[in-house]
mmCIF file of C-alpha atoms and ligand atoms in Angstrom:
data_model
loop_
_atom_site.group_PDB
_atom_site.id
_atom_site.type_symbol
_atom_site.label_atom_id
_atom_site.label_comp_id
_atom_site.label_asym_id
_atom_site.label_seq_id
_atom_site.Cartn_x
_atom_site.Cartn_y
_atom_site.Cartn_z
ATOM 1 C CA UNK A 1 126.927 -39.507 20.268
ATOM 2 C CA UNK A 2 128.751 -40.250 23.358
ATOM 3 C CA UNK A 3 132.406 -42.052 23.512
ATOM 4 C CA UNK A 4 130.747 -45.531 24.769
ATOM 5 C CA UNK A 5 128.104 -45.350 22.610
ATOM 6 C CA UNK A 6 130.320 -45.048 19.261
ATOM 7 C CA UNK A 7 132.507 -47.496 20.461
ATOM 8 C CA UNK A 8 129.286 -50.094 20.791
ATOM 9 C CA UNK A 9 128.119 -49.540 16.987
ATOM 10 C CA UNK A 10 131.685 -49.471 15.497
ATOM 11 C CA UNK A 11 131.397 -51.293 12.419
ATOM 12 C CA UNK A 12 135.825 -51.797 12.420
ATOM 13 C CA UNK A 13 138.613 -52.043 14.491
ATOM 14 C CA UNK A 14 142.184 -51.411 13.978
ATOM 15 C CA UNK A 15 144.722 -54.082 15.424
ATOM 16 C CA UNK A 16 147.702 -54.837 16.093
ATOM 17 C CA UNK A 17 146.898 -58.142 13.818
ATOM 18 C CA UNK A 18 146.613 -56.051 11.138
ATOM 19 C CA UNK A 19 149.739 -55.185 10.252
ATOM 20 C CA UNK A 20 152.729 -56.411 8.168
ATOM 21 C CA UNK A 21 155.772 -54.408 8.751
ATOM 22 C CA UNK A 22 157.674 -53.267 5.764
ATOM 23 C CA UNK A 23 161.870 -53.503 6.107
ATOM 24 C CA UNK A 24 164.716 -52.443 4.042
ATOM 25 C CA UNK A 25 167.472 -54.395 4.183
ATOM 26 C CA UNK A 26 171.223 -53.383 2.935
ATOM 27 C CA UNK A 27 174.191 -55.380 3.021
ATOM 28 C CA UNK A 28 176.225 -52.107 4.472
ATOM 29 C CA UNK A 29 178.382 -52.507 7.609
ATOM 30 C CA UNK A 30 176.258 -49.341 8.442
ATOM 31 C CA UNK A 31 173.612 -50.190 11.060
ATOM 32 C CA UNK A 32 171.249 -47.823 9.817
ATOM 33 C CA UNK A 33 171.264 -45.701 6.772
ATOM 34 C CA UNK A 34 168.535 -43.232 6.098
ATOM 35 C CA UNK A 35 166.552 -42.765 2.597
ATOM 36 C CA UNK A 36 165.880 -39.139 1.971
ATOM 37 C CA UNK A 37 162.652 -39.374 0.158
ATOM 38 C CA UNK A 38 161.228 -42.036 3.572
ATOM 39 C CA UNK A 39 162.123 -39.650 6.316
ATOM 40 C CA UNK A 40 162.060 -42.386 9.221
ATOM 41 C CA UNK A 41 162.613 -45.402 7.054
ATOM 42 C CA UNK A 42 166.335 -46.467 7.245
ATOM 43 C CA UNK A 43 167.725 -49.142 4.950
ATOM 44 C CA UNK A 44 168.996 -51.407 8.169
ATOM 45 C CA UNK A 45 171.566 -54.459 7.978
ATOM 46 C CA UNK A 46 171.354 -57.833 9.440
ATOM 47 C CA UNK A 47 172.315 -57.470 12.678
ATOM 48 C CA UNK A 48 169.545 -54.496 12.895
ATOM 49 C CA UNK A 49 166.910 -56.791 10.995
ATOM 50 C CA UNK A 50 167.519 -58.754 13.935
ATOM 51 C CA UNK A 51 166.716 -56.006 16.212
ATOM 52 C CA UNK A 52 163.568 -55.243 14.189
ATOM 53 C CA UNK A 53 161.889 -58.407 14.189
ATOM 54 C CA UNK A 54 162.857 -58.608 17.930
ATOM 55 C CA UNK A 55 160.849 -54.973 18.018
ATOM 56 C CA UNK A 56 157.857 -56.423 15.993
ATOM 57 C CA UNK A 57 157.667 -59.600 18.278
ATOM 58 C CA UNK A 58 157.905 -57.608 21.671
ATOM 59 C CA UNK A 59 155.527 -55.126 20.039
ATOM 60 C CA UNK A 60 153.100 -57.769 18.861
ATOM 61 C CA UNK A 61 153.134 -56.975 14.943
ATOM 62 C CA UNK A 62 152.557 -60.638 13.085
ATOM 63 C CA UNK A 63 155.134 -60.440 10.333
ATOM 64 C CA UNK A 64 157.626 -58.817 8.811
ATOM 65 C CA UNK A 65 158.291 -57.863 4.557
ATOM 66 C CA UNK A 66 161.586 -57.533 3.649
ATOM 67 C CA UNK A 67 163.367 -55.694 1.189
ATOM 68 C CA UNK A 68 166.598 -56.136 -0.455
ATOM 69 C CA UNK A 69 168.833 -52.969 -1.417
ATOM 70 C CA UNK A 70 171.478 -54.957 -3.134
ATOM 71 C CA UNK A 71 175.035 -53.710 -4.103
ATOM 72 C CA UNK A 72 175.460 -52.648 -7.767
ATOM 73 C CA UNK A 73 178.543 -55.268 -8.031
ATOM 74 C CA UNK A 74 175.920 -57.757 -7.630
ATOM 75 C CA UNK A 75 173.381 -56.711 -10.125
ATOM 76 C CA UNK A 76 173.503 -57.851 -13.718
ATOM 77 C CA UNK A 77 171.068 -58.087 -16.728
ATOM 78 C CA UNK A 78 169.672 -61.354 -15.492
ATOM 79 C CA UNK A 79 169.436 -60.811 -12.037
ATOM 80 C CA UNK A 80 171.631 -63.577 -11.254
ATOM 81 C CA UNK A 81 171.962 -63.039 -7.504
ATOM 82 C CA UNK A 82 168.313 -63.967 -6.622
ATOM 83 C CA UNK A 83 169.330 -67.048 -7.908
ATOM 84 C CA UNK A 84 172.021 -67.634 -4.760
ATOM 85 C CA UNK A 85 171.321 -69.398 -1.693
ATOM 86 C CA UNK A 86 173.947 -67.589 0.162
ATOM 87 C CA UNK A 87 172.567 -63.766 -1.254
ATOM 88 C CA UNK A 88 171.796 -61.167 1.378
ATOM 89 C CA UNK A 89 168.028 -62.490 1.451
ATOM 90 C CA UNK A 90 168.445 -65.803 2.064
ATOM 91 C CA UNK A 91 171.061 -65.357 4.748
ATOM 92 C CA UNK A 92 169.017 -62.908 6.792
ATOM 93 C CA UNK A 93 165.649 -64.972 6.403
ATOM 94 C CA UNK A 94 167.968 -67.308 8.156
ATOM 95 C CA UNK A 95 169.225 -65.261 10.633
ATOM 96 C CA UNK A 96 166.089 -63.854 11.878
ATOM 97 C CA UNK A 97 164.105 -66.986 12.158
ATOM 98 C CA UNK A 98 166.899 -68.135 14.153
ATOM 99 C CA UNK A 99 166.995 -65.684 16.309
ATOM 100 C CA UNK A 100 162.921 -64.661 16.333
ATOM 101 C CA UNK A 101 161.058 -67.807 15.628
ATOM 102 C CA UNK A 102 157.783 -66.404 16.305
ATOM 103 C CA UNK A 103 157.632 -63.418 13.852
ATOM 104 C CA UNK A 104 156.438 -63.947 10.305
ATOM 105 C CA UNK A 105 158.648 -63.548 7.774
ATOM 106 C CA UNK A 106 157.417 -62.240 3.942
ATOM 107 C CA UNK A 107 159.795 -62.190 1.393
ATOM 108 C CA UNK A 108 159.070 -60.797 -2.074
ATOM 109 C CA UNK A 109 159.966 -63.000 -5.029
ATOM 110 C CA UNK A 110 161.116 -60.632 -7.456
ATOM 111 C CA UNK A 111 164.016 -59.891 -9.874
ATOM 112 C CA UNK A 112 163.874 -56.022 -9.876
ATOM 113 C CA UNK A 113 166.640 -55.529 -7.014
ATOM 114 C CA UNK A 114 168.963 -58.084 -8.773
ATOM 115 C CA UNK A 115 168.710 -57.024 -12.512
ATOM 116 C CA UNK A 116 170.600 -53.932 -13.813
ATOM 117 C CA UNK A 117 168.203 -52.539 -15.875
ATOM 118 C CA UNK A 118 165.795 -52.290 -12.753
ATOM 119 C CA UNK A 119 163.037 -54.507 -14.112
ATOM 120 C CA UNK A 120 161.080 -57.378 -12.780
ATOM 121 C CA UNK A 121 161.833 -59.762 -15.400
ATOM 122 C CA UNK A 122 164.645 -61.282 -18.044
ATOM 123 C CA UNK A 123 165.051 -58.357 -20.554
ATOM 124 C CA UNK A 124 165.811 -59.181 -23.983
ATOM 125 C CA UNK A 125 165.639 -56.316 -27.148
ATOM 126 C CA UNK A 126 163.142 -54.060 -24.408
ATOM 127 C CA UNK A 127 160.927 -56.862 -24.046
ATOM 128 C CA UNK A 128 160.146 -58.957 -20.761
ATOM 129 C CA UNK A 129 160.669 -62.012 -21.466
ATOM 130 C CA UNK A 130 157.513 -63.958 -19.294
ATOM 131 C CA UNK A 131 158.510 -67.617 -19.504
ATOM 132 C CA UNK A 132 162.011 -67.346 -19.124
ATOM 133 C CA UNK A 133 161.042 -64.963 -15.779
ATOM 134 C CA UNK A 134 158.885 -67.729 -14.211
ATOM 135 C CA UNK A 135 161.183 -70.028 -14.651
ATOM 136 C CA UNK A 136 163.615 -67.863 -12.645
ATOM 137 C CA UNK A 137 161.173 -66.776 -10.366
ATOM 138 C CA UNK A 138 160.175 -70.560 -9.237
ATOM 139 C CA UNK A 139 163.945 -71.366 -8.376
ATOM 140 C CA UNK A 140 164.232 -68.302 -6.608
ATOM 141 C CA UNK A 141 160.778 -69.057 -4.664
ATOM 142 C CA UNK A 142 162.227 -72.518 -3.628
ATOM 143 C CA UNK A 143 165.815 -70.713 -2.719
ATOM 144 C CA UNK A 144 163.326 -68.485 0.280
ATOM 145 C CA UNK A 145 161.604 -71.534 1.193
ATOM 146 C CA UNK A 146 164.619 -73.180 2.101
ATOM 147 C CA UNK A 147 165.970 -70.381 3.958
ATOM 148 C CA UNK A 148 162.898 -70.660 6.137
ATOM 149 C CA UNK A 149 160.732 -67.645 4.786
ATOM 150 C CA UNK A 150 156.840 -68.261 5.715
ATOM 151 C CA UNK A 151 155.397 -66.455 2.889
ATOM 152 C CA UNK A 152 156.557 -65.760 -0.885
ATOM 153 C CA UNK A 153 155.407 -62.824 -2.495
ATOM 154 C CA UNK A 154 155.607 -62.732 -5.966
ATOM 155 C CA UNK A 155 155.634 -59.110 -6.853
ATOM 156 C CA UNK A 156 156.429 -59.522 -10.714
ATOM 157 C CA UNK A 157 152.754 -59.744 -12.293
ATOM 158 C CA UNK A 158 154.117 -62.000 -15.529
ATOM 159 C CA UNK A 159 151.546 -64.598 -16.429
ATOM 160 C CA UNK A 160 151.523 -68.080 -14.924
ATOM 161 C CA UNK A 161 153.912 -67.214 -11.887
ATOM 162 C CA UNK A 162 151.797 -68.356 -9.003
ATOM 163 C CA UNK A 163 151.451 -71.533 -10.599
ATOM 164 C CA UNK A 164 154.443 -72.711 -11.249
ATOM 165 C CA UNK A 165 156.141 -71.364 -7.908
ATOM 166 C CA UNK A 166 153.093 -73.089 -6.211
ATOM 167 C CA UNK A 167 154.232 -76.492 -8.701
ATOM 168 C CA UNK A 168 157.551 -75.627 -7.344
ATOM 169 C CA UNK A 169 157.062 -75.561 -4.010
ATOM 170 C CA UNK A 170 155.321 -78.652 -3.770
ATOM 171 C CA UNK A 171 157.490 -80.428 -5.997
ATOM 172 C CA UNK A 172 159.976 -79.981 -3.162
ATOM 173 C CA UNK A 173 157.818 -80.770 -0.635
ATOM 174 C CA UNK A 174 157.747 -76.625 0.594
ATOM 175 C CA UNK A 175 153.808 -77.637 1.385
ATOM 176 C CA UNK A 176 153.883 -75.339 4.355
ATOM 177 C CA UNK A 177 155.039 -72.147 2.615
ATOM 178 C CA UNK A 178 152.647 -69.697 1.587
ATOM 179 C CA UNK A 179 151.982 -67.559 -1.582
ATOM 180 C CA UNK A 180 150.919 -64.020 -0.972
ATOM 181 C CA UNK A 181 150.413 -62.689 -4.604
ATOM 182 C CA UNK A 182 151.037 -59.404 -5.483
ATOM 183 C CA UNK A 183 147.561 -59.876 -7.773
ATOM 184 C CA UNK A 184 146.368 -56.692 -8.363
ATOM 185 C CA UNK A 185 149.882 -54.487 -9.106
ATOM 186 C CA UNK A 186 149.453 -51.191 -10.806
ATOM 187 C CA UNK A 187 151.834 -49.147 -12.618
ATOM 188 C CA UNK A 188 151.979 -46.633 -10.372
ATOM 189 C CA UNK A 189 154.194 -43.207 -9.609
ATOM 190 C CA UNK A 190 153.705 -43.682 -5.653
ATOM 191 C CA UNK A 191 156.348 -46.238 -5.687
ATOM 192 C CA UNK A 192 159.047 -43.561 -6.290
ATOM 193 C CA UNK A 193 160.854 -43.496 -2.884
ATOM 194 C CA UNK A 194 160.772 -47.310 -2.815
ATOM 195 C CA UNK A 195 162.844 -47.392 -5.586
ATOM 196 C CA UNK A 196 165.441 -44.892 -4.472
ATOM 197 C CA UNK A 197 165.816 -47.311 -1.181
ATOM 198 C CA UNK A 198 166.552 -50.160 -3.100
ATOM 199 C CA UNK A 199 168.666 -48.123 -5.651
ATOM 200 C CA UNK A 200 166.650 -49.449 -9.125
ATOM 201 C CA UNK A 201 165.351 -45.566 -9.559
ATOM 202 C CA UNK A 202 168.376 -44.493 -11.437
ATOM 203 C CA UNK A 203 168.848 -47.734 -13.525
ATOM 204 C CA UNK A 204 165.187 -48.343 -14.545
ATOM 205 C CA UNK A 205 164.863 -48.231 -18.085
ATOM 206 C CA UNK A 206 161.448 -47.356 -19.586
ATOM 207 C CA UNK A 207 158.586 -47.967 -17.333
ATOM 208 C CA UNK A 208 156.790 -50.735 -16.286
ATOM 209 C CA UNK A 209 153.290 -50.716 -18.340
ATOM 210 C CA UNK A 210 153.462 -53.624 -20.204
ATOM 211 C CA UNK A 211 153.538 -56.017 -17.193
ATOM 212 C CA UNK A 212 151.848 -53.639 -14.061
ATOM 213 C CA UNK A 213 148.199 -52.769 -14.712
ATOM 214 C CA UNK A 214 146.703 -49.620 -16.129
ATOM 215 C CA UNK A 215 145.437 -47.466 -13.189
ATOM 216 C CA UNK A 216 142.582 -47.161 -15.499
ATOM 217 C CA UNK A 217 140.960 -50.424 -14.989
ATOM 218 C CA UNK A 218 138.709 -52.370 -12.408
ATOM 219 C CA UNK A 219 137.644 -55.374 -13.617
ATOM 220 C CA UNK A 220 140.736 -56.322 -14.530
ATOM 221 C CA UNK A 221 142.248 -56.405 -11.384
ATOM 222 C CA UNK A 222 139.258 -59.314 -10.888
ATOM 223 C CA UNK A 223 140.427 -61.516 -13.555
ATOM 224 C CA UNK A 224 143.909 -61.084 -11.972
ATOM 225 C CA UNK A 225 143.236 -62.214 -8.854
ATOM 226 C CA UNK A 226 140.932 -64.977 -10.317
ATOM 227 C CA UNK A 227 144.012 -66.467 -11.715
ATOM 228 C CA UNK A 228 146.452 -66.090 -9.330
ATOM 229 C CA UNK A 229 143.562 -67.905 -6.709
ATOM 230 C CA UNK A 230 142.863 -70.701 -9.338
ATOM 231 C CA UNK A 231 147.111 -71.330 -9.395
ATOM 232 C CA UNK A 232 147.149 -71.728 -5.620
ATOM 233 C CA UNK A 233 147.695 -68.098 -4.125
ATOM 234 C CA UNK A 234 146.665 -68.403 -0.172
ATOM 235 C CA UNK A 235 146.577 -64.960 0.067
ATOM 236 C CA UNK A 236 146.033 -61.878 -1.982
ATOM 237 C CA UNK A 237 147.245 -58.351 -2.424
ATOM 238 C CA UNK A 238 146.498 -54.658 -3.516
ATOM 239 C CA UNK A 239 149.067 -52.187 -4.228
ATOM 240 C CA UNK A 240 149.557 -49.118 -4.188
ATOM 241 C CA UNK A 241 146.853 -49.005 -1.108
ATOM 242 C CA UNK A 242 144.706 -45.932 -0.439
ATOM 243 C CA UNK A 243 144.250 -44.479 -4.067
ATOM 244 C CA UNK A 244 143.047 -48.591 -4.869
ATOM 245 C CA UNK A 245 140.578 -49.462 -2.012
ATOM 246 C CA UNK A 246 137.616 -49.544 -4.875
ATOM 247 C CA UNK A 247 139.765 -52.896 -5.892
ATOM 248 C CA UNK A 248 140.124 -54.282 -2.674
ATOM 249 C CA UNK A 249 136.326 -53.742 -1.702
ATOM 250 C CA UNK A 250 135.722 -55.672 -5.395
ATOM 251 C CA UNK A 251 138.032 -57.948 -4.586
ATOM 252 C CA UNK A 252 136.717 -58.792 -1.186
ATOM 253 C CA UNK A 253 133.388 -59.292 -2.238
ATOM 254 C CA UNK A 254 134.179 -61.286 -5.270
ATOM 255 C CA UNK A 255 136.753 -64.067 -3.684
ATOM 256 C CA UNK A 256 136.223 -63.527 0.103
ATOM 257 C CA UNK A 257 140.065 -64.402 0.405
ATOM 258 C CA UNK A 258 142.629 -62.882 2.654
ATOM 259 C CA UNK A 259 142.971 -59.682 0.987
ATOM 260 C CA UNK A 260 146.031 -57.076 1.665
ATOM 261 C CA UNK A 261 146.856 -53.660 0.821
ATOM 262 C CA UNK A 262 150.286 -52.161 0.409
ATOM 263 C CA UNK A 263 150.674 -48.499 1.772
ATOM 264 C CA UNK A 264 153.904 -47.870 -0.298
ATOM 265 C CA UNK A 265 156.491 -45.694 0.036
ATOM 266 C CA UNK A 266 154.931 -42.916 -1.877
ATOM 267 C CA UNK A 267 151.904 -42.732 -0.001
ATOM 268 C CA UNK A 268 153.893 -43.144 3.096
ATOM 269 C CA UNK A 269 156.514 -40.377 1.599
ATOM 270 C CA UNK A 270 153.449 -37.701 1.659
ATOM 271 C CA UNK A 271 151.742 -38.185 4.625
ATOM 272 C CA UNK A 272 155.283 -38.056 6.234
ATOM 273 C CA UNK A 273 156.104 -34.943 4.402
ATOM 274 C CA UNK A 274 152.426 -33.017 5.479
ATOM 275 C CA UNK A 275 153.271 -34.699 8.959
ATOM 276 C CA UNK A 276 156.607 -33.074 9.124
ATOM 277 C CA UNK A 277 155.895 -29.755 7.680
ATOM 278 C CA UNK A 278 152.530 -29.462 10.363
ATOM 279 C CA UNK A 279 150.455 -29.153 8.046
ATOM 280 C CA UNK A 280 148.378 -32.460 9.064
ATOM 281 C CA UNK A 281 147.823 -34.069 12.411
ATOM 282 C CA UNK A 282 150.296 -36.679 11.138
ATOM 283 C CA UNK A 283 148.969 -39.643 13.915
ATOM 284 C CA UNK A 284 145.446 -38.906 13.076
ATOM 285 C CA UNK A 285 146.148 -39.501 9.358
ATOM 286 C CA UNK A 286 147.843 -42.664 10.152
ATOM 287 C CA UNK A 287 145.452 -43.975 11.767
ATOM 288 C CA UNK A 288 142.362 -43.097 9.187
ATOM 289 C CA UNK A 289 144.426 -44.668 6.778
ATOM 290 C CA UNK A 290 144.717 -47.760 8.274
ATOM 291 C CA UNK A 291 140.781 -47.439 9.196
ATOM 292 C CA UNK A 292 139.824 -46.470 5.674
ATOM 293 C CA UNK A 293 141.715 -50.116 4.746
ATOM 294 C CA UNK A 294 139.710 -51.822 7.143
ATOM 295 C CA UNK A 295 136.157 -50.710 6.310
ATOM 296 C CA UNK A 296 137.792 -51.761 2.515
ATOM 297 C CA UNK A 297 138.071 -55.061 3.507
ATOM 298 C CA UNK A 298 141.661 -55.442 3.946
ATOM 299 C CA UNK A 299 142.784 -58.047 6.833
ATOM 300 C CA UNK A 300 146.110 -56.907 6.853
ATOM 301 C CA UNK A 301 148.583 -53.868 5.467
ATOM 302 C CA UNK A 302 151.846 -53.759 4.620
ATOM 303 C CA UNK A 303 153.209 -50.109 5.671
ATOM 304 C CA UNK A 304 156.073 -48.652 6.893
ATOM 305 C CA UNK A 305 154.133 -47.431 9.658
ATOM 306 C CA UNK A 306 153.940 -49.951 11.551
ATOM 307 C CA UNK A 307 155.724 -49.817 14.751
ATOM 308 C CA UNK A 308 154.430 -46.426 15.499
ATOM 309 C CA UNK A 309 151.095 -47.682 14.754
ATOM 310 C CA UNK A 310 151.715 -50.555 16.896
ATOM 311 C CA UNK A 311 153.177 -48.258 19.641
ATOM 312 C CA UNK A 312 150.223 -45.616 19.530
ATOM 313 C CA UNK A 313 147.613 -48.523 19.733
ATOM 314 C CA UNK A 314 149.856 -50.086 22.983
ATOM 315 C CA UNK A 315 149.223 -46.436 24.209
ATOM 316 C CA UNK A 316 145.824 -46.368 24.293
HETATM 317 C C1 PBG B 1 158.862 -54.639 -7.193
HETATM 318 C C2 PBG B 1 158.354 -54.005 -5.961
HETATM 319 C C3 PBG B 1 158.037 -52.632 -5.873
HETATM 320 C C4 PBG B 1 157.595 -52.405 -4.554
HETATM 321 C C5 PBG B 1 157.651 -53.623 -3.859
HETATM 322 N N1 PBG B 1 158.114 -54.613 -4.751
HETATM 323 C C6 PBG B 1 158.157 -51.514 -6.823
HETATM 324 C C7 PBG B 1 158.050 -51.626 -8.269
HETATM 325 O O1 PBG B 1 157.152 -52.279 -8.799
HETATM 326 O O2 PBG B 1 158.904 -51.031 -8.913
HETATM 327 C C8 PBG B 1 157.156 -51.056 -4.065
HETATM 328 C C9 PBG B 1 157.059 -50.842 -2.621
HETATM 329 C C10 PBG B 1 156.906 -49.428 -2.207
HETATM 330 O O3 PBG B 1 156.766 -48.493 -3.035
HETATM 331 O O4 PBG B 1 156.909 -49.204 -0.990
HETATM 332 N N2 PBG B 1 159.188 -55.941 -7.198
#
């Protein structure tokens, strides 16, 4: 088959449109600060954020996630600081719609960078503690809103959080804010890296099974979503991305909402590391990936690829 010929019968597309660009933010004075285990990732502070979501807009990438690396001072068993309006988050959600209006901002709704023991919930004898979490979870939702964040992404997976941050958020007239619902989370090893950039790897206690799903299962992943939809989720996601795409393809055909994948940091970590070493064609990887999430059914990924995906697709 000839170039024009496969580019008539294409069945997908990779765009520019596609992507969400994942960002980890430190309160350091350091401008950039690199992870080992994300070669190319670099926890960045404010005044960098800024310089990123100037990058995305001039680059024409839709939206930006952000990620908290919070100083240890500031974490205790509650995760008390996601509760302050003034917190690292909140102040650079301001910041950068400020100063880049037009880029989307996604901002994960989660307690795991604020607690101590590294978990996404209120801890209490080794137990999560689900109501008391949602509870939490809802004021901190409403605390983003007001900063100006576009879309919440509850990341937690307790029971009933969509709901009542969706209750919240109307409650206080937030009508405009979206959910993005980390629906289908697994317990998975491939977010390893992630957690040395926000600095929970060391603290975590235990694992966290008895809130993220079982990489075993399928149709639960279905019910999942079902009930983050029916509590008002606009938007859905998958995560970790390319070992899941069988439950984004289900998902897809089930709900026919907007469905996303995260490429997290471990999957990003090894393609890197192959990339690095030459022993893949490191841009041609990239870019299957982010094909094989299309012909999923994904209309958007989150990845730390992003700019250079962005950059290659400028360049050709
Ligand atoms: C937790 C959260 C995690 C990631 C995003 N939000 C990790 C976890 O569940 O411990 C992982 C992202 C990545 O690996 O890139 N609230």
């Amino acid at each position: 088959m000839q170039d024009w010929s496969r580019r008539l019968v294409a069945e997908n597309t990779i765009s520019k449109n596609d992507l969400i660009w994942t960002v980890i933010l430190s309160d350091g004075d350091k401008d950039r600060v690199t992870v080992p285990s994300l070669p190319g990732v670099e926890r960045v502070n404010i005044k960098t954020l800024i310089k990123e979501a100037e990058r995305a807009r001039d680059l024409g990438i839709p939206a930006l996630a952000v990620f908290p690396n919070i100083n240890p001072k500031f974490k205790d068993t509650l995760g008390s600081e996601a509760l302050n309006p003034n917190g690292l988050i909140p102040i650079a959600v301001r910041a950068v719609k400020k100063a880049v209006p037009e880029v989307g901002i996604i901002v994960d709704v989660a307690l795991d960078p604020y607690t101590d023991h590294g978990h996404d919930g209120v801890l209490k004898d080794g137990i999560i503690l689900n109501d008391e979490t949602i509870k939490r979870l809802s004021d901190c939702a409403i605390i983003l809103a007001e900063a100006g964040a576009d879309i919440v992404a509850p990341s937690d997976m307790m029971d009933g959080r969509v709901g009542a941050i969706r209750k919240a958020l109307e409650d206080q007239n937030y009508s405009q804010t979206l959910i993005m619902s980390y629906a289908a989370k697994y317990a998975s090893g491939f977010y390893g890296p992630y957690r040395d950039a926000i600095g929970t790897a060391t603290a975590l206690t235990g694992d966290k099974r008895t809130y993220q799903m079982d990489p075993a299962n399928s149709n639960e992943a279905l019910r999942e979503v079902g009930m983050d939809i029916s509590e008002g989720a606009d938007m859905v996601m998958v995560k970790p991305g390319l070992p899941y795409l069988d439950i984004v393809r289900r998902i897809k055909d089930e709900f026919a909402m907007p469905t996303y994948a995260f490429q997290v940091s471990g999957e990003y970590a090894m393609i890197r590391a192959a990339g690095l070493n030459g022993w893949i064609d490191e841009k041609r990887v990239i870019l299957e990936s982010m094909m094989a999430f299309k012909r999923a059914g994904c209309d958007g990924v989150l990845t730390y690829f992003a700019p250079r995906i962005a950059e290659w697709l400028d360049a050709s």
